[in-house]
Coordinates of C-alpha atoms in Angstrom, one line a residue:
Chain A
M75 CA 0.1 0.0 0.0
D76 CA 1.2 3.5 -0.6
L77 CA 0.3 6.4 1.5
Y78 CA 0.4 10.0 0.3
I79 CA 0.3 12.6 2.8
I80 CA -0.9 16.1 1.9
R81 CA -0.8 19.2 3.8
H82 CA -3.7 21.5 3.4
A83 CA -3.4 24.8 1.2
I84 CA -3.1 28.3 2.4
A85 CA -6.2 29.0 4.6
Q86 CA -7.8 32.4 6.1
P87 CA -6.4 33.4 9.3
I88 CA -8.4 32.6 12.5
G89 CA -11.0 35.3 13.4
S90 CA -11.3 36.7 9.9
K91 CA -15.0 37.6 8.9
N92 CA -17.6 34.9 9.4
D93 CA -15.2 32.1 10.3
F94 CA -14.2 32.6 13.8
T95 CA -13.0 29.2 14.8
D96 CA -10.1 27.1 13.6
E97 CA -12.3 24.4 12.6
K98 CA -14.0 26.6 9.9
R99 CA -11.1 28.5 8.4
K100 CA -11.6 28.2 4.7
L101 CA -8.9 28.2 2.0
T102 CA -8.1 31.6 0.5
S103 CA -8.8 32.4 -3.2
Q104 CA -5.0 32.3 -3.5
G105 CA -4.8 28.9 -1.5
R106 CA -7.4 27.3 -3.9
D107 CA -5.7 28.4 -7.0
L108 CA -2.0 27.2 -5.9
M109 CA -3.6 23.9 -4.9
R110 CA -5.5 23.3 -8.2
E111 CA -2.0 24.1 -9.6
A112 CA -0.2 21.7 -7.4
A113 CA -2.8 19.2 -7.9
R114 CA -2.3 19.2 -11.7
G115 CA 1.3 18.2 -10.9
L116 CA -0.1 15.2 -9.0
R117 CA -2.2 14.2 -12.1
K118 CA 1.1 14.8 -14.3
L119 CA 2.7 12.1 -12.2
G120 CA 0.0 9.6 -12.9
L121 CA -1.0 9.4 -9.3
Q122 CA -4.2 7.1 -8.5
F123 CA -5.7 7.4 -5.2
D124 CA -8.3 4.5 -3.9
L125 CA -9.5 6.6 -1.1
I126 CA -8.8 10.2 0.2
L127 CA -9.0 10.7 4.0
T128 CA -9.3 14.0 5.3
S129 CA -9.3 16.0 8.6
P130 CA -12.9 17.1 9.1
L131 CA -11.5 20.8 9.4
V132 CA -12.9 22.8 6.6
R133 CA -9.4 23.9 5.0
A134 CA -8.4 20.2 5.0
V135 CA -11.7 19.1 3.5
E136 CA -11.6 21.8 0.5
T137 CA -7.9 20.7 -0.2
A138 CA -9.0 17.1 -0.4
E139 CA -11.8 18.0 -2.8
I140 CA -9.6 20.1 -4.9
V141 CA -7.1 17.0 -5.2
A142 CA -10.3 14.7 -6.0
E143 CA -11.4 16.9 -8.7
A144 CA -8.3 17.3 -10.4
L145 CA -7.7 13.7 -10.8
G146 CA -11.3 13.3 -11.9
Y147 CA -12.5 11.4 -9.0
D148 CA -16.0 11.2 -7.6
Q149 CA -16.1 13.5 -4.3
A150 CA -17.5 10.5 -2.6
L151 CA -13.9 9.2 -2.5
V152 CA -13.2 11.8 0.0
Q153 CA -14.0 10.5 3.5
Q154 CA -13.6 12.6 6.7
T155 CA -12.1 11.2 9.7
V156 CA -11.3 12.7 13.1
N157 CA -8.0 10.7 13.1
L158 CA -6.6 13.3 10.9
A159 CA -7.6 16.3 13.1
P160 CA -4.9 18.2 14.8
G161 CA -3.5 16.5 17.9
A162 CA -5.3 13.2 16.9
S163 CA -3.6 9.7 17.8
F164 CA -1.6 7.9 15.1
A165 CA -2.4 4.7 16.7
E166 CA -6.4 5.3 15.9
L167 CA -5.3 6.6 12.2
F168 CA -3.1 3.3 11.7
S169 CA -5.9 1.2 12.7
E170 CA -8.2 3.0 10.3
V171 CA -5.6 2.5 7.6
K172 CA -5.3 -0.9 8.4
R173 CA -9.0 -1.6 8.1
H174 CA -8.5 -0.6 4.4
N175 CA -5.8 -3.2 4.0
G176 CA -6.9 -4.7 0.4
I177 CA -6.6 -1.2 -1.4
E178 CA -3.6 0.0 -2.9
S179 CA -3.2 3.8 -2.3
I180 CA -4.7 6.2 0.2
A181 CA -4.1 9.9 0.6
L182 CA -4.1 11.4 3.9
V183 CA -5.1 15.3 4.1
G184 CA -4.4 17.0 7.4
H185 CA -2.3 19.6 9.2
Q186 CA 1.0 20.5 10.6
P187 CA 2.9 19.7 12.9
D188 CA 0.9 16.4 12.9
L189 CA 1.7 15.4 9.4
G190 CA 5.5 15.9 9.8
A191 CA 5.3 13.6 12.9
L192 CA 3.4 11.1 10.9
V193 CA 5.9 10.9 8.2
S194 CA 8.8 10.7 10.8
T195 CA 6.7 8.0 12.7
L196 CA 6.1 6.1 9.7
V197 CA 9.5 6.2 8.5
W198 CA 11.7 6.5 11.4
G199 CA 9.5 5.1 14.3
D200 CA 8.9 8.1 16.1
G201 CA 8.0 11.7 15.6
R202 CA 11.1 13.3 16.3
A203 CA 12.4 14.0 12.8
S204 CA 12.2 17.6 11.3
V205 CA 9.8 17.2 8.2
P206 CA 8.4 20.9 7.9
L207 CA 5.9 20.1 5.0
K208 CA 4.7 23.4 3.4
K209 CA 1.2 24.0 2.7
G210 CA 0.3 21.9 -0.3
S211 CA 3.2 19.5 0.0
V212 CA 2.8 15.9 -0.7
C213 CA 4.9 13.1 0.7
S214 CA 4.8 9.6 -0.6
I215 CA 5.4 6.5 1.7
D216 CA 5.6 2.8 0.6
V217 CA 4.1 1.0 3.6
M218 CA 6.4 -2.3 4.1
E219 CA 4.7 -3.4 7.3
T220 CA 1.6 -3.1 9.2
V221 CA 2.2 -5.6 12.2
P222 CA 3.0 -4.3 14.9
T223 CA 2.6 -0.9 13.4
V224 CA 2.5 0.8 10.2
R225 CA 6.0 1.4 8.8
G226 CA 7.2 2.3 5.5
A227 CA 10.0 3.8 3.1
L228 CA 10.2 7.4 2.2
A229 CA 9.6 7.4 -1.5
W230 CA 9.3 11.1 -2.2
L231 CA 8.5 14.4 -0.9
L232 CA 7.6 17.4 -3.1
T233 CA 7.1 21.0 -2.2
P234 CA 3.9 22.8 -3.5
R235 CA 6.3 24.9 -6.0
Q236 CA 7.7 21.6 -7.5
L237 CA 4.1 20.3 -8.0
R238 CA 3.2 23.5 -9.5
L239 CA 6.2 23.4 -11.9
L240 CA 5.3 19.7 -12.7
G241 CA 1.8 20.6 -13.5
K242 CA 2.5 23.2 -15.9
D243 CA 2.0 22.5 -19.5
Chain B
M130 CA 23.5 25.6 4.6
D131 CA 21.4 23.3 2.2
L132 CA 22.7 19.7 1.5
Y133 CA 21.8 18.1 -1.7
I134 CA 22.0 14.4 -1.6
I135 CA 22.3 12.8 -5.1
R136 CA 22.7 9.1 -5.8
H137 CA 24.9 8.0 -8.7
A138 CA 23.1 7.2 -12.1
I139 CA 22.7 3.7 -13.8
A140 CA 26.3 2.1 -14.0
Q141 CA 27.8 -0.9 -15.8
P142 CA 27.5 -4.2 -14.0
I143 CA 30.9 -5.3 -12.2
G144 CA 33.1 -7.2 -14.6
S145 CA 31.6 -6.0 -17.9
K146 CA 34.5 -5.4 -20.6
N147 CA 37.4 -3.6 -19.3
D148 CA 35.9 -2.4 -16.0
F149 CA 36.6 -5.4 -13.7
T150 CA 36.3 -3.6 -10.5
D151 CA 33.5 -1.7 -8.8
E152 CA 35.5 1.5 -8.3
K153 CA 35.9 1.7 -12.0
R154 CA 32.2 0.9 -13.1
K155 CA 31.2 3.5 -15.7
L156 CA 27.8 5.0 -16.4
T157 CA 26.0 3.3 -19.1
S158 CA 25.0 5.3 -22.2
Q159 CA 21.3 5.3 -21.0
G160 CA 22.4 6.1 -17.3
R161 CA 24.3 9.2 -18.9
D162 CA 21.2 10.3 -20.9
L163 CA 18.8 9.8 -17.9
M164 CA 20.9 11.6 -15.7
R165 CA 21.3 14.5 -18.0
E166 CA 17.5 14.7 -18.4
A167 CA 17.2 14.6 -14.4
A168 CA 20.0 17.4 -14.2
R169 CA 17.6 19.6 -16.5
G170 CA 15.0 19.2 -13.7
L171 CA 17.5 20.6 -11.1
R172 CA 18.3 23.4 -13.4
K173 CA 14.6 24.1 -13.8
L174 CA 14.1 24.2 -10.1
G175 CA 16.8 27.1 -10.0
L176 CA 19.2 25.1 -7.8
Q177 CA 22.6 26.5 -7.2
F178 CA 25.5 24.4 -5.8
D179 CA 28.4 26.3 -4.4
L180 CA 30.6 22.8 -4.3
I181 CA 30.0 19.3 -5.7
L182 CA 31.4 16.9 -3.4
T183 CA 31.6 13.3 -4.9
S184 CA 32.6 9.9 -4.0
P185 CA 36.0 8.9 -6.0
L186 CA 34.1 6.0 -7.6
V187 CA 33.9 6.6 -11.5
R188 CA 30.2 6.1 -11.7
A189 CA 29.7 9.1 -8.9
V190 CA 32.3 11.2 -10.4
E191 CA 30.7 10.9 -13.8
T192 CA 27.3 11.7 -12.2
A193 CA 28.7 14.8 -10.6
E194 CA 30.2 16.0 -13.8
I195 CA 27.1 15.5 -15.7
V196 CA 24.9 17.9 -13.0
A197 CA 27.8 20.4 -13.0
E198 CA 27.6 20.6 -16.7
A199 CA 23.9 20.9 -16.8
L200 CA 24.0 23.8 -14.4
G201 CA 26.7 25.6 -16.2
Y202 CA 29.6 25.0 -13.8
D203 CA 33.2 24.8 -14.0
Q204 CA 34.2 21.2 -13.4
A205 CA 36.4 22.7 -10.7
L206 CA 33.5 22.8 -8.7
V207 CA 33.5 19.0 -8.5
Q208 CA 35.9 17.8 -5.7
Q209 CA 36.3 14.0 -5.0
T210 CA 36.4 12.9 -1.3
V211 CA 36.9 9.5 0.1
N212 CA 34.3 10.2 2.7
L213 CA 31.5 9.7 0.2
A214 CA 32.9 6.5 -1.0
P215 CA 30.9 3.4 0.0
G216 CA 31.2 2.4 3.6
A217 CA 33.0 5.7 4.8
S218 CA 32.2 7.2 8.1
F219 CA 29.4 10.0 8.4
A220 CA 31.7 11.7 11.4
E221 CA 34.4 12.2 8.7
L222 CA 32.0 13.5 6.0
F223 CA 30.3 15.7 8.5
S224 CA 33.8 17.3 9.5
E225 CA 34.4 17.9 6.0
V226 CA 31.3 19.7 5.4
K227 CA 31.9 21.8 8.7
R228 CA 35.1 23.0 7.0
H229 CA 32.9 24.5 4.4
N230 CA 30.7 26.3 6.9
G231 CA 30.6 29.7 5.2
I232 CA 29.0 28.4 1.8
E233 CA 25.4 28.1 1.3
S234 CA 24.9 24.8 -0.8
I235 CA 26.7 21.6 -1.1
A236 CA 26.0 18.5 -3.4
L237 CA 26.9 15.3 -2.3
V238 CA 27.2 12.6 -4.9
G239 CA 27.5 9.0 -3.7
H240 CA 26.0 5.5 -3.1
Q241 CA 23.2 3.5 -1.6
P242 CA 22.8 2.3 1.0
D243 CA 25.0 4.7 2.4
L244 CA 23.3 8.0 1.2
G245 CA 19.7 6.7 2.4
A246 CA 21.5 6.1 5.8
L247 CA 23.0 9.5 5.6
V248 CA 19.6 11.2 5.0
S249 CA 18.3 9.2 8.0
T250 CA 21.2 10.3 10.0
L251 CA 20.8 14.0 9.2
V252 CA 17.1 14.1 9.8
W253 CA 16.7 11.7 12.7
G254 CA 19.9 11.1 14.3
D255 CA 20.5 7.5 13.2
G256 CA 20.8 5.4 10.1
R257 CA 17.6 3.3 10.9
A258 CA 14.9 4.8 8.5
S259 CA 14.2 3.3 5.1
V260 CA 15.1 5.8 2.4
P261 CA 15.4 3.9 -0.8
L262 CA 16.8 6.7 -3.0
K263 CA 16.6 5.3 -6.7
K264 CA 19.6 5.9 -8.9
G265 CA 19.7 9.7 -10.0
S266 CA 17.3 10.7 -6.9
V267 CA 18.1 14.0 -5.2
C268 CA 17.0 14.8 -1.6
S269 CA 17.4 18.2 0.1
I270 CA 18.2 18.8 3.6
D271 CA 18.3 22.1 5.4
V272 CA 21.0 22.1 7.8
M273 CA 19.8 23.5 11.2
E274 CA 22.6 22.8 13.4
T275 CA 26.2 21.6 12.9
V276 CA 27.2 21.2 16.8
P277 CA 27.4 18.7 18.3
T278 CA 26.8 17.1 14.9
V279 CA 25.2 18.0 11.6
R280 CA 21.5 17.8 11.7
G281 CA 18.7 19.1 9.5
A282 CA 15.2 19.1 8.1
L283 CA 13.9 17.2 5.2
A284 CA 13.0 19.8 2.4
W285 CA 12.3 17.4 -0.3
L286 CA 13.0 14.2 -2.0
L287 CA 12.6 13.9 -5.9
T288 CA 13.0 10.7 -7.7
P289 CA 14.8 10.5 -11.1
R290 CA 11.4 10.2 -13.0
Q291 CA 10.0 13.4 -11.2
L292 CA 13.3 15.2 -12.1
R293 CA 13.1 14.3 -15.7
L294 CA 9.2 15.1 -16.1
L295 CA 10.4 18.5 -14.5
G296 CA 13.3 19.1 -16.9
K297 CA 11.0 18.7 -20.0
D298 CA 10.2 21.7 -21.9

């Protein structure tokens, strides 16, 4: 199984206009545009996701929807899970991933610093490594074992700028 | 300082024709072509190297020369060091890197599994992580500290195919 770890795009600051909570922060107009361009880079790479799991926070859901749209998927492929919300337990997330054991690739859309710690934990075994993941970054992990826990190899990590350059015609 | 870790391109197998030792294995014709295309991707990203350190093994030196040529550098920028040869000590390599403390970016051209272990050691503190690095891969590390040892953040890792796609006009 391949995991693709995607950080949400640029969102509104907390407290602006009608979005007073962190949970409801939407992507900015620029954030949506940049994410669409980055998602074209994912398409150029020929990536296929069988499932897109996303944090239930608005900025993550919107990011997941942009990715699904760019790859031509039905939005039903996007499923929200509290296991990708900020501060959630990796153990719960890994259990959820393992329940989808038969499928080949899952995209996980979420937040920093959680996702950097997730990459670190998947590849190194704990969250100590520094993996900054800019907004709109995508990191690919080849899962090599799921027992006793989910572990994998670092396949690649692209910055949003690199993805946008790739997506250009 | 940024470190760019580059695995050599595809080389002849041991014992073919006039290259009977591992040290003397040259890049294949296809290996050279693919590396030139990947190096165009590095140019597209706007990368600048102040120094290219390479393993003294022929396949690594040839790879370093292709990268230097693609970026328009004098080949004098390419310096061979035994500290990038297979099995060399990271402590010695880090001492060498630290002696270049004033410069902004160094490319390190070498071999697997050493380079994967180097990425793991730089980012996490030991060589345990699985970082496969295909031939012609490039990984960027932002060095954050050099005392007591060299440590950094994982900035990006591109496969040779991704670099070739980037390099296409």
